Tab-separated table of C-alpha atoms and ligand atoms in Angstrom:
chain	number	residue	atom	x	y	z
A	1	MET	CA	-50.743	33.458	43.605
A	2	LYS	CA	-51.552	32.965	47.301
A	3	ASP	CA	-49.807	30.910	50.055
A	4	ASP	CA	-50.913	31.742	53.107
A	5	PHE	CA	-50.510	30.138	56.919
A	6	ILE	CA	-53.860	28.525	56.395
A	7	HIS	CA	-52.344	26.511	53.122
A	8	LYS	CA	-49.210	25.960	55.268
A	9	GLY	CA	-51.516	24.700	58.496
A	10	LYS	CA	-53.402	22.496	56.255
A	11	ARG	CA	-50.291	21.096	54.524
A	12	ARG	CA	-48.196	19.948	57.700
A	13	HIS	CA	-51.371	18.077	58.975
A	14	LEU	CA	-51.531	16.083	55.333
A	15	MET	CA	-47.325	15.805	56.094
A	16	GLN	CA	-48.734	14.257	59.354
A	17	LEU	CA	-51.145	11.759	57.406
A	18	MET	CA	-48.206	10.425	55.383
A	19	LYS	CA	-46.903	9.764	58.158
A	20	GLU	CA	-49.606	7.849	59.501
A	21	LYS	CA	-49.999	6.086	56.758
A	22	GLY	CA	-46.139	3.976	56.943
A	23	ILE	CA	-43.732	7.645	54.704
A	24	CYS	CA	-40.840	7.708	56.685
A	25	ASP	CA	-38.376	9.088	54.393
A	26	ASN	CA	-37.763	12.837	55.378
A	27	ALA	CA	-36.751	14.268	52.546
A	28	VAL	CA	-40.291	13.207	51.285
A	29	LEU	CA	-42.192	14.559	53.831
A	30	GLU	CA	-40.757	17.740	54.116
A	31	ALA	CA	-41.376	17.821	50.238
A	32	ILE	CA	-45.157	17.213	51.059
A	33	ASN	CA	-44.957	20.014	53.767
A	34	LYS	CA	-43.363	22.247	51.111
A	35	VAL	CA	-45.036	22.063	47.337
A	36	PRO	CA	-47.980	24.523	47.724
A	37	ARG	CA	-50.533	21.913	46.304
A	38	HIS	CA	-53.753	24.152	45.906
A	39	LEU	CA	-51.362	26.064	43.138
A	40	PHE	CA	-51.369	22.715	41.120
A	41	LEU	CA	-55.398	22.794	40.880
A	42	ASP	CA	-57.870	24.379	38.979
A	43	SER	CA	-59.522	27.121	41.716
A	44	SER	CA	-62.647	24.989	42.234
A	45	PHE	CA	-60.536	22.332	43.831
A	46	MET	CA	-58.119	24.431	45.295
A	47	GLU	CA	-59.979	24.290	48.677
A	48	HIS	CA	-59.718	20.616	48.918
A	49	ALA	CA	-56.290	20.198	48.262
A	50	TYR	CA	-54.883	18.766	51.035
A	51	GLN	CA	-57.071	15.677	51.396
A	52	ASN	CA	-55.619	12.720	49.895
A	53	LYS	CA	-57.331	12.437	46.653
A	54	ALA	CA	-57.029	12.992	43.387
A	55	PHE	CA	-58.954	15.877	40.760
A	56	PRO	CA	-58.865	16.112	37.084
A	57	ILE	CA	-56.251	18.698	36.007
A	58	GLY	CA	-57.306	18.885	32.391
A	59	ALA	CA	-57.432	16.701	29.028
A	60	ASP	CA	-58.873	14.222	30.884
A	61	GLN	CA	-56.206	13.792	33.247
A	62	THR	CA	-55.966	13.519	36.853
A	63	ILE	CA	-53.368	14.816	39.428
A	64	SER	CA	-52.295	12.044	41.670
A	65	HIS	CA	-53.338	11.116	45.235
A	66	PRO	CA	-50.270	12.759	47.911
A	67	TYR	CA	-50.554	9.130	49.362
A	68	THR	CA	-49.012	7.762	45.495
A	69	VAL	CA	-47.517	10.924	44.952
A	70	ALA	CA	-45.284	10.296	48.675
A	71	PHE	CA	-44.976	6.183	48.095
A	72	GLN	CA	-43.464	6.363	44.880
A	73	SER	CA	-41.151	9.169	46.041
A	74	GLU	CA	-40.590	6.930	48.887
A	75	LEU	CA	-39.678	3.814	46.523
A	76	LEU	CA	-36.699	5.727	44.497
A	77	GLN	CA	-34.668	5.580	47.558
A	78	ALA	CA	-33.018	8.965	45.893
A	79	GLN	CA	-30.250	10.808	47.480
A	80	ALA	CA	-30.162	14.536	46.692
A	81	GLY	CA	-28.361	15.155	43.771
A	82	ASP	CA	-29.661	12.305	42.117
A	83	LYS	CA	-30.617	12.440	38.236
A	84	VAL	CA	-34.327	11.253	37.879
A	85	LEU	CA	-36.587	11.200	34.910
A	86	GLU	CA	-40.419	10.935	35.515
A	87	ILE	CA	-42.987	10.126	32.558
A	88	GLY	CA	-46.194	12.063	32.882
A	89	THR	CA	-45.412	15.757	34.297
A	90	GLY	CA	-49.188	16.340	34.421
A	91	SER	CA	-50.169	19.200	36.653
A	92	GLY	CA	-46.172	19.213	38.106
A	93	TYR	CA	-46.993	18.051	41.688
A	94	GLN	CA	-45.043	15.331	41.722
A	95	CYS	CA	-42.253	16.713	40.013
A	96	ALA	CA	-42.465	19.806	42.284
A	97	VAL	CA	-42.177	17.259	45.241
A	98	LEU	CA	-39.097	15.494	43.765
A	99	LEU	CA	-37.759	19.487	42.997
A	100	GLU	CA	-38.009	19.996	46.756
A	101	MET	CA	-36.447	16.572	47.354
A	102	LYS	CA	-33.066	18.416	45.835
A	103	LEU	CA	-32.941	15.845	42.766
A	104	GLN	CA	-32.201	16.335	39.334
A	105	VAL	CA	-35.444	16.138	37.378
A	106	TYR	CA	-35.870	15.446	33.629
A	107	THR	CA	-39.859	15.386	33.034
A	108	ILE	CA	-42.082	13.866	29.798
A	109	GLU	CA	-45.623	15.435	29.108
A	110	ARG	CA	-47.557	14.097	26.178
A	111	GLN	CA	-50.041	15.902	26.272
A	112	ASN	CA	-49.592	19.460	25.160
A	113	GLU	CA	-52.251	21.455	26.864
A	114	LEU	CA	-50.780	20.221	30.128
A	115	PHE	CA	-46.691	20.947	28.905
A	116	LYS	CA	-47.754	24.252	28.106
A	117	LYS	CA	-50.219	25.047	31.262
A	118	THR	CA	-47.721	23.100	33.733
A	119	SER	CA	-44.886	24.840	31.550
A	120	THR	CA	-46.422	28.647	32.706
A	121	LEU	CA	-47.316	26.704	36.124
A	122	PHE	CA	-43.639	26.304	36.620
A	123	ARG	CA	-41.869	29.882	35.705
A	124	LYS	CA	-44.658	31.614	37.922
A	125	LEU	CA	-43.284	28.772	41.012
A	126	ARG	CA	-40.413	29.038	40.177
A	127	TYR	CA	-39.734	25.151	39.643
A	128	ARG	CA	-37.024	24.258	37.577
A	129	PRO	CA	-36.537	20.856	36.105
A	130	ARG	CA	-33.329	20.316	34.409
A	131	LYS	CA	-35.687	19.422	31.091
A	132	PHE	CA	-39.185	19.550	30.738
A	133	VAL	CA	-39.715	17.640	27.694
A	134	PHE	CA	-43.125	17.687	25.159
A	135	GLY	CA	-42.787	14.384	24.118
A	136	ASP	CA	-43.868	10.441	24.278
A	137	GLY	CA	-42.457	9.273	27.752
A	138	TYR	CA	-42.183	5.316	25.957
A	139	LEU	CA	-39.246	6.720	24.199
A	140	GLY	CA	-37.418	7.484	27.915
A	141	LEU	CA	-34.458	10.697	27.142
A	142	PRO	CA	-31.995	8.517	25.930
A	143	ASP	CA	-29.639	11.126	25.387
A	144	GLU	CA	-29.769	12.315	29.018
A	145	ALA	CA	-29.398	8.538	30.329
A	146	PRO	CA	-28.189	6.680	32.555
A	147	PHE	CA	-30.570	7.675	35.379
A	148	ASP	CA	-30.730	6.750	38.861
A	149	GLY	CA	-34.163	6.719	38.871
A	150	ILE	CA	-37.090	6.576	36.461
A	151	ILE	CA	-40.494	7.690	37.751
A	152	VAL	CA	-43.660	6.559	36.151
A	153	THR	CA	-47.174	8.318	37.353
A	154	CYS	CA	-49.351	6.632	34.519
A	155	GLY	CA	-50.521	3.013	33.992
A	156	ALA	CA	-47.896	0.726	31.828
A	157	PRO	CA	-49.825	-2.068	30.147
A	158	GLU	CA	-46.082	-3.753	30.726
A	159	ILE	CA	-43.034	-2.140	31.967
A	160	PRO	CA	-40.921	-0.773	28.484
A	161	GLN	CA	-37.522	-2.587	28.100
A	162	SER	CA	-36.744	1.199	26.128
A	163	LEU	CA	-36.684	2.530	30.231
A	164	LEU	CA	-35.090	0.037	31.579
A	165	GLY	CA	-31.850	0.015	29.755
A	166	GLN	CA	-31.857	3.954	30.098
A	167	LEU	CA	-31.197	3.317	34.124
A	168	LYS	CA	-27.749	3.566	36.137
A	169	ILE	CA	-26.694	0.091	37.670
A	170	GLY	CA	-28.025	0.058	40.713
A	171	GLY	CA	-30.654	2.367	39.823
A	172	ARG	CA	-34.258	2.356	40.427
A	173	LEU	CA	-37.460	2.282	38.534
A	174	VAL	CA	-41.118	2.980	40.010
A	175	ILE	CA	-43.973	1.950	37.910
A	176	PRO	CA	-47.978	1.153	38.112
A	177	VAL	CA	-48.260	-2.095	35.689
A	178	GLY	CA	-51.177	-3.058	35.058
A	179	GLN	CA	-54.509	-2.375	32.680
A	180	ASP	CA	-57.722	-1.172	34.988
A	181	GLU	CA	-55.954	-1.577	38.030
A	182	GLN	CA	-52.070	-1.221	38.729
A	183	ILE	CA	-49.697	-2.807	41.028
A	184	MET	CA	-46.929	-0.938	41.622
A	185	THR	CA	-43.374	-2.036	40.842
A	186	LEU	CA	-40.362	-1.456	41.827
A	187	ILE	CA	-37.563	-3.025	39.646
A	188	VAL	CA	-33.766	-2.096	40.365
A	189	ARG	CA	-30.874	-2.630	37.363
A	190	GLU	CA	-28.449	-5.122	39.284
A	191	SER	CA	-25.988	-5.147	36.810
A	192	GLU	CA	-25.954	-4.952	32.929
A	193	THR	CA	-28.516	-7.712	32.141
A	194	ASP	CA	-29.686	-7.632	35.380
A	195	TYR	CA	-32.697	-6.712	37.337
A	196	ARG	CA	-34.956	-7.843	40.761
A	197	LYS	CA	-38.481	-7.410	40.862
A	198	THR	CA	-41.105	-6.443	43.672
A	199	THR	CA	-44.082	-5.624	43.850
A	200	TYR	CA	-46.465	-3.575	46.002
A	201	GLY	CA	-50.422	-2.642	46.490
A	202	GLU	CA	-52.663	-1.563	44.274
A	203	PHE	CA	-53.070	1.692	42.734
A	204	ARG	CA	-55.540	3.394	39.575
A	205	PHE	CA	-53.844	5.788	37.306
A	206	VAL	CA	-54.740	7.224	34.080
A	207	PRO	CA	-53.250	5.168	30.968
A	208	PHE	CA	-49.425	5.181	29.756
A	209	LEU	CA	-50.852	5.811	26.290
A	210	GLY	CA	-48.138	6.105	23.311
A	211	GLY	CA	-47.189	9.094	20.759
A	212	LYS	CA	-48.005	12.342	21.531
A	213	GLN	CA	-51.332	14.403	21.203
B	1	SAH	N1	-47.064	13.201	37.911
B	1	SAH	C1	-48.270	13.844	37.392
B	1	SAH	C2	-49.826	12.900	37.379
B	1	SAH	C3	-50.218	13.215	36.138
B	1	SAH	S1	-51.463	11.637	35.088
B	1	SAH	C4	-48.778	15.092	38.586
B	1	SAH	O1	-48.143	14.916	39.718
B	1	SAH	O2	-49.849	15.549	38.615
B	1	SAH	C5	-50.474	10.905	34.567
B	1	SAH	C6	-49.967	11.866	33.444
B	1	SAH	O3	-48.882	11.037	32.558
B	1	SAH	C7	-50.875	12.451	32.108
B	1	SAH	O4	-50.915	14.270	31.924
B	1	SAH	C8	-50.628	11.753	30.658
B	1	SAH	O5	-50.875	12.880	29.599
B	1	SAH	C9	-49.239	11.491	31.103
B	1	SAH	N2	-48.906	10.469	30.134
B	1	SAH	C10	-49.326	9.495	29.583
B	1	SAH	N3	-49.167	8.574	28.604
B	1	SAH	C11	-47.996	9.413	28.510
B	1	SAH	C12	-46.722	9.230	27.870
B	1	SAH	N4	-46.271	8.262	26.965
B	1	SAH	N5	-45.748	10.424	27.942
B	1	SAH	C13	-45.670	10.985	28.772
B	1	SAH	N6	-47.191	11.261	29.579
B	1	SAH	C14	-47.759	10.711	29.383
């Protein structure tokens, strides 16, 4: 799996673009500069991998725009070592970015085809999430909870209660909420019973679906 100076040069440009678009968390920028996004795409899209674009990854799903990945990662305000749950592993790119940020990552995918493909890729690229689960993200991972952060990478019609309960006090849930278009939403758990919500711009995601297949 080739990652040469041309890819590295393009990645530096992508990191620069993320900076220009307002991303300022250095751990996020460094991770964008490190993860070989072209290797997370089918070969027909590889040469476009460092543009700020989404691409199909199979099973009717898409890899998110790099800016979306950077924006969600920044909203987590994570520190190295934090325990983070990702819902919607897909290509594995967002997970790899979180791993380069030195987080302990738990990630769930509901589509078996993607789960298998991405498991193989993680092995090849030596990306090691704490757990990579084939399952339904609506349930979260109660056995591993609570988390410092939960990041949902598919469009949720509403905020699942199950995920709120799996946040630590002070923990952050980053979730795009809406049917056709989604509003990026940050929920911070302030106490056992209180949550604070902040909304950001509009994004477009594939849907957060129940069950697994
Ligand atoms: N983070 C991914 C984004 C992939 S698109 C990346 O970097 O490539 C969103 C993914 O969420 C899809 O793979 C889709 O199958 C998955 N998904 C949708 N509903 C889900 C659910 N209930 N549980 C787990 N994954 C889900």
